[in-house]
Coordinates of C-alpha atoms and ligand atoms in Angstrom, one line a residue:
M30 CA 0.0 0.0 0.0
I31 CA 0.9 3.7 -0.4
L32 CA 1.1 5.9 2.7
G33 CA -0.1 9.5 1.9
I34 CA 0.9 12.4 4.1
E35 CA -0.5 15.9 3.8
T36 CA 0.6 18.9 6.0
S37 CA 0.5 21.8 3.6
C38 CA -1.8 24.0 5.7
D39 CA -4.0 23.5 8.7
E40 CA -5.0 19.9 8.4
T41 CA -2.7 17.0 9.4
A42 CA -3.8 14.1 7.2
V43 CA -2.6 10.6 6.6
A44 CA -4.0 7.9 4.4
L45 CA -3.4 4.4 3.2
L46 CA -4.2 3.5 -0.4
E47 CA -4.0 0.1 -2.0
E48 CA -1.8 -0.1 -5.1
N49 CA -4.9 -0.8 -7.2
G50 CA -6.3 2.6 -6.2
Q51 CA -8.6 1.3 -3.4
A52 CA -8.9 3.6 -0.4
L53 CA -8.1 1.8 2.9
V54 CA -7.9 4.5 5.6
S55 CA -8.1 8.3 5.6
L56 CA -7.5 10.3 8.8
I57 CA -7.7 14.0 9.2
S58 CA -6.8 16.0 12.3
S59 CA -8.3 19.4 11.9
Q60 CA -6.6 22.4 13.5
V61 CA -9.7 24.6 13.4
D62 CA -9.8 24.9 17.2
L63 CA -6.2 26.1 17.2
H64 CA -6.6 28.9 14.6
T65 CA -10.2 30.0 15.4
P66 CA -9.2 32.6 18.0
Y67 CA -7.1 34.3 15.3
G68 CA -9.6 34.1 12.4
G69 CA -7.1 32.5 10.1
V70 CA -4.2 30.1 10.0
V71 CA -1.1 30.9 12.2
P72 CA 1.8 29.2 10.4
E73 CA 4.0 28.5 13.4
L74 CA 1.1 27.0 15.3
A75 CA 0.2 24.9 12.3
S76 CA 3.8 23.5 12.0
R77 CA 4.0 22.6 15.6
R78 CA 0.6 20.8 15.6
H79 CA 1.6 18.8 12.5
L80 CA 4.7 17.6 14.3
E81 CA 2.7 16.5 17.3
M82 CA 0.0 14.7 15.2
L83 CA 1.9 12.9 12.5
V84 CA 3.2 9.9 14.4
P85 CA 0.0 9.2 16.4
L86 CA -2.1 9.5 13.2
I87 CA 0.1 7.1 11.3
E88 CA 0.0 4.6 14.2
E89 CA -3.8 4.9 14.2
A90 CA -4.0 4.3 10.5
F91 CA -1.9 1.2 10.7
G92 CA -4.0 0.0 13.6
R93 CA -7.2 0.4 11.6
V94 CA -6.0 -2.0 8.9
D95 CA -4.0 -4.2 11.4
S96 CA -0.8 -3.6 9.4
G97 CA 2.5 -1.7 9.6
W98 CA 5.5 -0.4 7.7
I99 CA 6.2 -3.8 6.3
E100 CA 3.3 -3.4 3.9
V101 CA 4.1 0.1 2.8
K102 CA 5.5 0.2 -0.7
A103 CA 6.0 3.9 -1.1
I104 CA 5.4 7.2 0.7
A105 CA 3.6 10.0 -1.0
V106 CA 4.0 13.5 0.5
T107 CA 2.9 17.0 -0.4
Q108 CA 5.9 18.9 -1.6
G109 CA 4.1 22.2 -2.2
P110 CA 2.4 24.6 -2.6
G111 CA 1.6 25.6 1.0
L112 CA 3.1 27.1 4.1
V113 CA 6.8 26.3 4.0
G114 CA 7.1 25.4 7.7
A115 CA 4.0 23.1 7.6
L116 CA 5.3 21.5 4.3
L117 CA 8.7 20.9 5.8
V118 CA 7.3 18.9 8.8
G119 CA 5.6 16.4 6.4
L120 CA 8.4 16.2 3.9
E121 CA 11.2 15.8 6.4
F122 CA 9.2 13.2 8.2
A123 CA 8.6 11.3 5.0
K124 CA 12.3 11.5 4.1
A125 CA 13.3 10.1 7.5
V126 CA 11.0 7.1 7.2
A127 CA 12.0 6.6 3.5
I128 CA 15.6 6.3 4.6
A129 CA 14.9 4.2 7.7
Y130 CA 12.6 1.7 5.8
R131 CA 14.3 2.0 2.4
L132 CA 11.1 3.2 0.7
P133 CA 10.7 5.2 -2.4
L134 CA 9.5 8.8 -1.9
L135 CA 6.8 10.3 -4.1
G136 CA 6.5 14.1 -4.1
V137 CA 3.0 15.4 -4.8
N138 CA 1.8 18.8 -5.8
H139 CA -1.1 19.7 -3.5
L140 CA -3.2 21.0 -6.4
A141 CA -2.5 17.8 -8.5
G142 CA -3.7 16.0 -5.3
H143 CA -7.0 17.8 -5.5
V144 CA -7.4 16.8 -9.2
Y145 CA -6.5 13.2 -8.5
A146 CA -9.0 12.9 -5.7
T147 CA -11.5 12.7 -8.5
F148 CA -10.0 9.4 -9.7
L149 CA -10.6 7.8 -6.3
E150 CA -14.3 7.8 -7.3
F151 CA -14.5 8.2 -11.0
P152 CA -12.8 6.6 -14.0
Q153 CA -9.8 8.6 -15.3
K154 CA -10.8 9.9 -18.7
L155 CA -8.4 12.4 -20.3
P156 CA -8.1 15.0 -21.6
A157 CA -10.1 16.9 -19.1
I158 CA -10.6 20.5 -18.0
A159 CA -10.2 20.9 -14.2
L160 CA -11.3 23.8 -12.1
I161 CA -9.4 23.8 -8.9
V162 CA -11.0 26.0 -6.3
S163 CA -9.4 26.0 -2.8
G164 CA -8.5 28.4 0.0
G165 CA -5.3 29.5 -1.7
H166 CA -5.9 28.7 -5.4
T167 CA -8.4 29.2 -8.3
E168 CA -7.0 27.5 -11.4
L169 CA -8.5 26.4 -14.6
V170 CA -6.2 23.8 -16.1
L171 CA -6.1 21.2 -18.8
L172 CA -4.9 17.7 -17.9
D173 CA -3.8 16.0 -21.1
E174 CA -3.6 12.3 -22.1
L175 CA -0.1 12.1 -20.8
E176 CA -1.2 13.5 -17.4
R177 CA 0.5 16.8 -17.9
F178 CA -1.1 20.0 -16.7
H179 CA -1.4 23.1 -18.9
P180 CA -2.6 26.5 -17.6
L181 CA -5.9 28.0 -19.0
G182 CA -6.8 30.6 -16.4
T183 CA -5.9 31.7 -12.9
T184 CA -6.8 34.3 -10.3
R185 CA -5.1 37.7 -10.5
D186 CA -5.7 38.4 -6.9
D187 CA -7.7 36.5 -4.2
A188 CA -8.7 32.9 -4.6
A189 CA -12.4 32.0 -4.4
G190 CA -12.1 30.3 -1.0
E191 CA -10.0 33.1 0.3
T192 CA -12.7 35.6 -0.7
L193 CA -15.4 33.5 1.0
D194 CA -13.2 33.3 4.2
K195 CA -12.4 37.0 4.2
I196 CA -16.0 38.1 3.7
A197 CA -17.2 35.6 6.4
R198 CA -14.6 37.1 8.8
F199 CA -15.8 40.6 8.1
L200 CA -19.4 39.6 8.7
G201 CA -18.4 38.0 12.0
L202 CA -18.9 34.4 10.9
P203 CA -16.7 31.6 12.3
Y204 CA -13.6 30.4 10.5
P205 CA -13.4 28.7 8.0
G206 CA -16.0 30.9 6.2
G207 CA -16.9 28.7 3.2
P208 CA -19.2 26.2 5.0
E209 CA -20.8 29.0 7.1
I210 CA -21.6 31.0 4.0
Q211 CA -23.1 28.0 2.4
R212 CA -25.3 27.3 5.5
L213 CA -26.5 30.9 5.7
A214 CA -26.9 31.4 2.0
A215 CA -29.4 28.5 2.0
Q216 CA -31.8 30.7 4.0
G217 CA -31.4 33.7 1.7
N218 CA -32.4 35.0 -1.7
P219 CA -29.5 34.9 -4.2
A220 CA -31.3 37.5 -6.4
F221 CA -31.4 40.0 -3.5
H222 CA -28.5 42.0 -4.9
R223 CA -26.4 41.6 -8.0
F224 CA -22.7 41.9 -7.1
P225 CA -20.4 42.5 -10.1
V226 CA -17.3 40.3 -10.8
G227 CA -14.7 41.9 -13.0
E228 CA -13.5 40.8 -16.4
L229 CA -9.8 40.6 -17.5
D230 CA -7.8 40.5 -20.6
N231 CA -7.6 36.8 -20.5
P232 CA -11.2 35.8 -20.5
L233 CA -10.4 32.6 -18.5
D234 CA -8.7 34.5 -15.7
F235 CA -10.4 35.3 -12.4
S236 CA -10.5 38.4 -10.2
F237 CA -12.4 38.5 -6.9
S238 CA -10.9 41.6 -5.2
G239 CA -13.5 43.9 -6.8
L240 CA -16.3 41.6 -5.6
K241 CA -14.9 41.7 -2.1
T242 CA -14.8 45.5 -2.1
S243 CA -18.3 45.8 -3.4
V244 CA -19.6 43.4 -0.7
L245 CA -17.8 45.4 2.0
T246 CA -19.0 48.7 0.6
F247 CA -22.6 47.5 0.5
A248 CA -22.5 46.2 4.1
E249 CA -20.9 49.5 5.3
A250 CA -23.6 51.6 3.6
W251 CA -26.4 49.6 5.3
R252 CA -24.7 49.9 8.7
K253 CA -24.2 53.7 8.2
E254 CA -27.9 54.1 7.6
G255 CA -28.4 52.3 10.9
R256 CA -30.2 49.4 9.2
S257 CA -29.6 45.8 10.3
L258 CA -27.8 43.8 7.7
P259 CA -30.0 41.3 5.7
L260 CA -27.3 38.7 6.4
A261 CA -28.8 35.6 4.7
N262 CA -29.8 37.6 1.6
L263 CA -26.4 39.3 1.4
V264 CA -24.5 36.1 1.8
A265 CA -26.7 34.3 -0.7
S266 CA -26.1 37.0 -3.3
F267 CA -22.3 37.0 -2.6
Q268 CA -22.1 33.2 -2.9
E269 CA -24.1 33.5 -6.2
A270 CA -21.6 36.0 -7.6
I271 CA -18.7 33.7 -6.9
V272 CA -20.5 30.7 -8.3
Q273 CA -21.5 32.6 -11.4
A274 CA -18.0 33.8 -12.1
L275 CA -16.7 30.2 -11.8
I276 CA -19.4 28.9 -14.1
R277 CA -18.8 31.6 -16.7
K278 CA -15.1 31.0 -17.0
T279 CA -15.5 27.2 -17.0
E280 CA -18.1 27.4 -19.7
R281 CA -15.6 29.5 -21.8
A282 CA -12.9 27.0 -21.2
I283 CA -15.2 24.2 -22.5
D284 CA -16.1 26.2 -25.6
Q285 CA -12.5 27.2 -26.3
T286 CA -11.0 23.7 -26.0
G287 CA -13.9 21.5 -27.0
I288 CA -13.0 19.1 -24.2
R289 CA -15.9 17.1 -23.0
Q290 CA -14.6 16.0 -19.5
L291 CA -14.9 18.4 -16.7
I292 CA -13.4 18.0 -13.2
V293 CA -14.3 20.4 -10.3
C294 CA -12.2 20.0 -7.2
G295 CA -10.7 21.7 -4.1
G296 CA -12.4 22.8 -0.9
V297 CA -14.8 25.2 -2.5
A298 CA -16.1 22.3 -4.7
A299 CA -17.7 21.0 -1.6
N300 CA -20.2 23.8 -2.0
H301 CA -23.8 22.6 -2.8
R302 CA -24.7 25.6 -5.0
L303 CA -21.5 25.4 -7.0
R304 CA -22.0 21.6 -7.5
Q305 CA -25.6 22.2 -8.6
R306 CA -24.8 25.0 -11.1
M307 CA -21.8 23.0 -12.5
Q308 CA -24.2 20.1 -13.2
E309 CA -26.5 22.4 -15.0
L310 CA -23.6 23.7 -17.0
A311 CA -22.4 20.1 -17.8
D312 CA -26.0 19.2 -19.0
R313 CA -26.2 22.4 -21.1
R314 CA -22.9 21.8 -22.8
N315 CA -23.2 18.0 -22.9
V316 CA -20.0 17.4 -21.0
T317 CA -19.3 14.7 -18.3
L318 CA -18.9 16.3 -14.9
Q319 CA -16.7 14.6 -12.2
V320 CA -16.8 16.2 -8.7
P321 CA -15.3 14.3 -5.8
S322 CA -17.6 13.8 -2.7
P323 CA -17.4 16.8 -0.4
G324 CA -15.1 15.0 2.0
L325 CA -12.6 14.4 -0.8
C326 CA -12.8 18.0 -2.0
T327 CA -11.4 19.5 1.2
D328 CA -7.9 18.7 2.2
N329 CA -7.1 15.0 2.9
A330 CA -4.3 12.6 2.4
L331 CA -6.0 10.0 0.2
M332 CA -5.8 12.5 -2.7
I333 CA -2.0 12.8 -2.0
A334 CA -1.7 9.0 -2.0
R335 CA -3.7 8.8 -5.3
A336 CA -1.6 11.4 -7.0
G337 CA 1.5 9.7 -5.6
L338 CA 0.3 6.4 -7.2
A339 CA 0.2 8.1 -10.6
N340 CA 3.9 9.2 -10.0
L341 CA 4.8 5.7 -8.9
Q342 CA 3.3 4.2 -12.1
K343 CA 5.3 6.7 -14.2
G344 CA 8.5 5.9 -12.1
R345 CA 8.7 9.5 -11.1
F346 CA 10.3 9.6 -7.6
L347 CA 11.4 12.5 -5.4
S348 CA 15.1 12.7 -4.6
L349 CA 16.1 13.1 -0.9
R350 CA 18.0 16.2 -2.0
E351 CA 14.7 18.0 -3.1
D352 CA 13.1 20.5 -0.7
A353 CA 9.7 21.7 0.1
D354 CA 8.5 24.4 -2.3
P355 CA 5.9 26.8 -1.0
N356 CA 5.3 28.0 -4.6
L357 CA 5.6 24.6 -6.4
S358 CA 4.2 24.9 -9.9
L359 CA 1.7 22.4 -11.4
F360 CA 3.2 23.0 -14.8
R361 CA 6.4 21.0 -15.1
L362 CA 8.5 21.4 -18.2
D363 CA 9.3 17.7 -18.8
Ligands
LIG7 O1 -8.8 22.6 -0.5 P1 -9.0 23.2 0.9 O2 -9.5 22.3 1.9 O3 -7.7 23.8 1.4 C1 -6.8 24.5 0.6 O4 -6.0 23.8 -0.2 O5 -6.9 25.7 0.6 O6 -10.0 24.5 0.7 C2 -10.3 25.2 1.8 C3 -11.3 26.3 1.3 C4 -11.6 27.3 2.4 O7 -11.6 28.6 1.8 C5 -13.0 27.0 2.8 O8 -13.8 28.1 3.2 C6 -13.6 26.4 1.5 O9 -12.6 25.7 0.9 N1 -14.8 25.6 1.7 C7 -16.0 25.8 1.2 C8 -16.8 24.8 1.6 N2 -16.1 23.9 2.3 C9 -14.8 24.4 2.4 N3 -16.4 26.9 0.5 C10 -17.7 26.9 0.1 N4 -18.6 25.9 0.5 C11 -18.2 24.9 1.2 N5 -19.1 24.0 1.6
LIG8 ZN1 -6.2 22.0 -0.6

């Protein structure tokens, strides 16, 4: 089996995956309690918690399948992108056990992990367009038949998840904001107010900072007038603006490339409204939509093990000399 390790941000996760792609165990230790008082992730606290949690989690994972290091064939670990200190904890741990047990090391790009989470539940049909929407990234990419990633569009400023989290924080909602926004939005009217989302030179690029400002300005204006904020309606309209921007660009990418496979992944892909609207888009454009279950959209280590399996099959190993890379690119030159 393959051991997957993910420590790029505020979740310590380990997983065991069979070599045939079958999931065995997935454990996630969330640090939400640790970072909630600060309204966001504190990097030093995140690293320290990863260090504390990694060994107990791996022992628990082995216990669940009544197994141990003897049955591990390779170690897949997130190399980047993410918080450098957090990444280092996972990567150095993985290197140490790789040396101790003479195991091959598989370096995984966290964003590739989000995409490969899809293939834990759906057949791998390529080429595909993938929309990766997470806390730190909003990327439209093409995954070709040789499993190479090509850029189509990216965000010029904030990521979709980051925008949800920032507005939630401004509105006094708990961290992380995305799930709270979804919950509140379900009680509101998405047509209450139409928030604009900017257009850019590259029609497949995203920009959410203007939307963020217009939500803040709108809320301030209501407060100045002494009116109580129609929170559910506001949040529903804001969520709708984000979803619509994601749909619009994805639809363009489908039209430009003519590709009939669509993957939507990353933490924000857990959002009900986005999933529903993406299905409508897929039906309208006659494309096959693959979205991982919500629990596989948010950070986990099964996705890292699954992307690691793809590297193993290609004989692509990580050298012990390689380091964590907080800005690791998805677009390799080879
Ligand atoms: O992929 P992920 O777990 O971590 C990163 O790689 O960043 O994504 C986390 C992001 C956060 O911004 C969080 O607010 C958002 O995903 N998120 C959601 C939902 N669940 C998580 N956003 C909208 N609706 C959700 N249900
Ligand atoms: Zn992620």
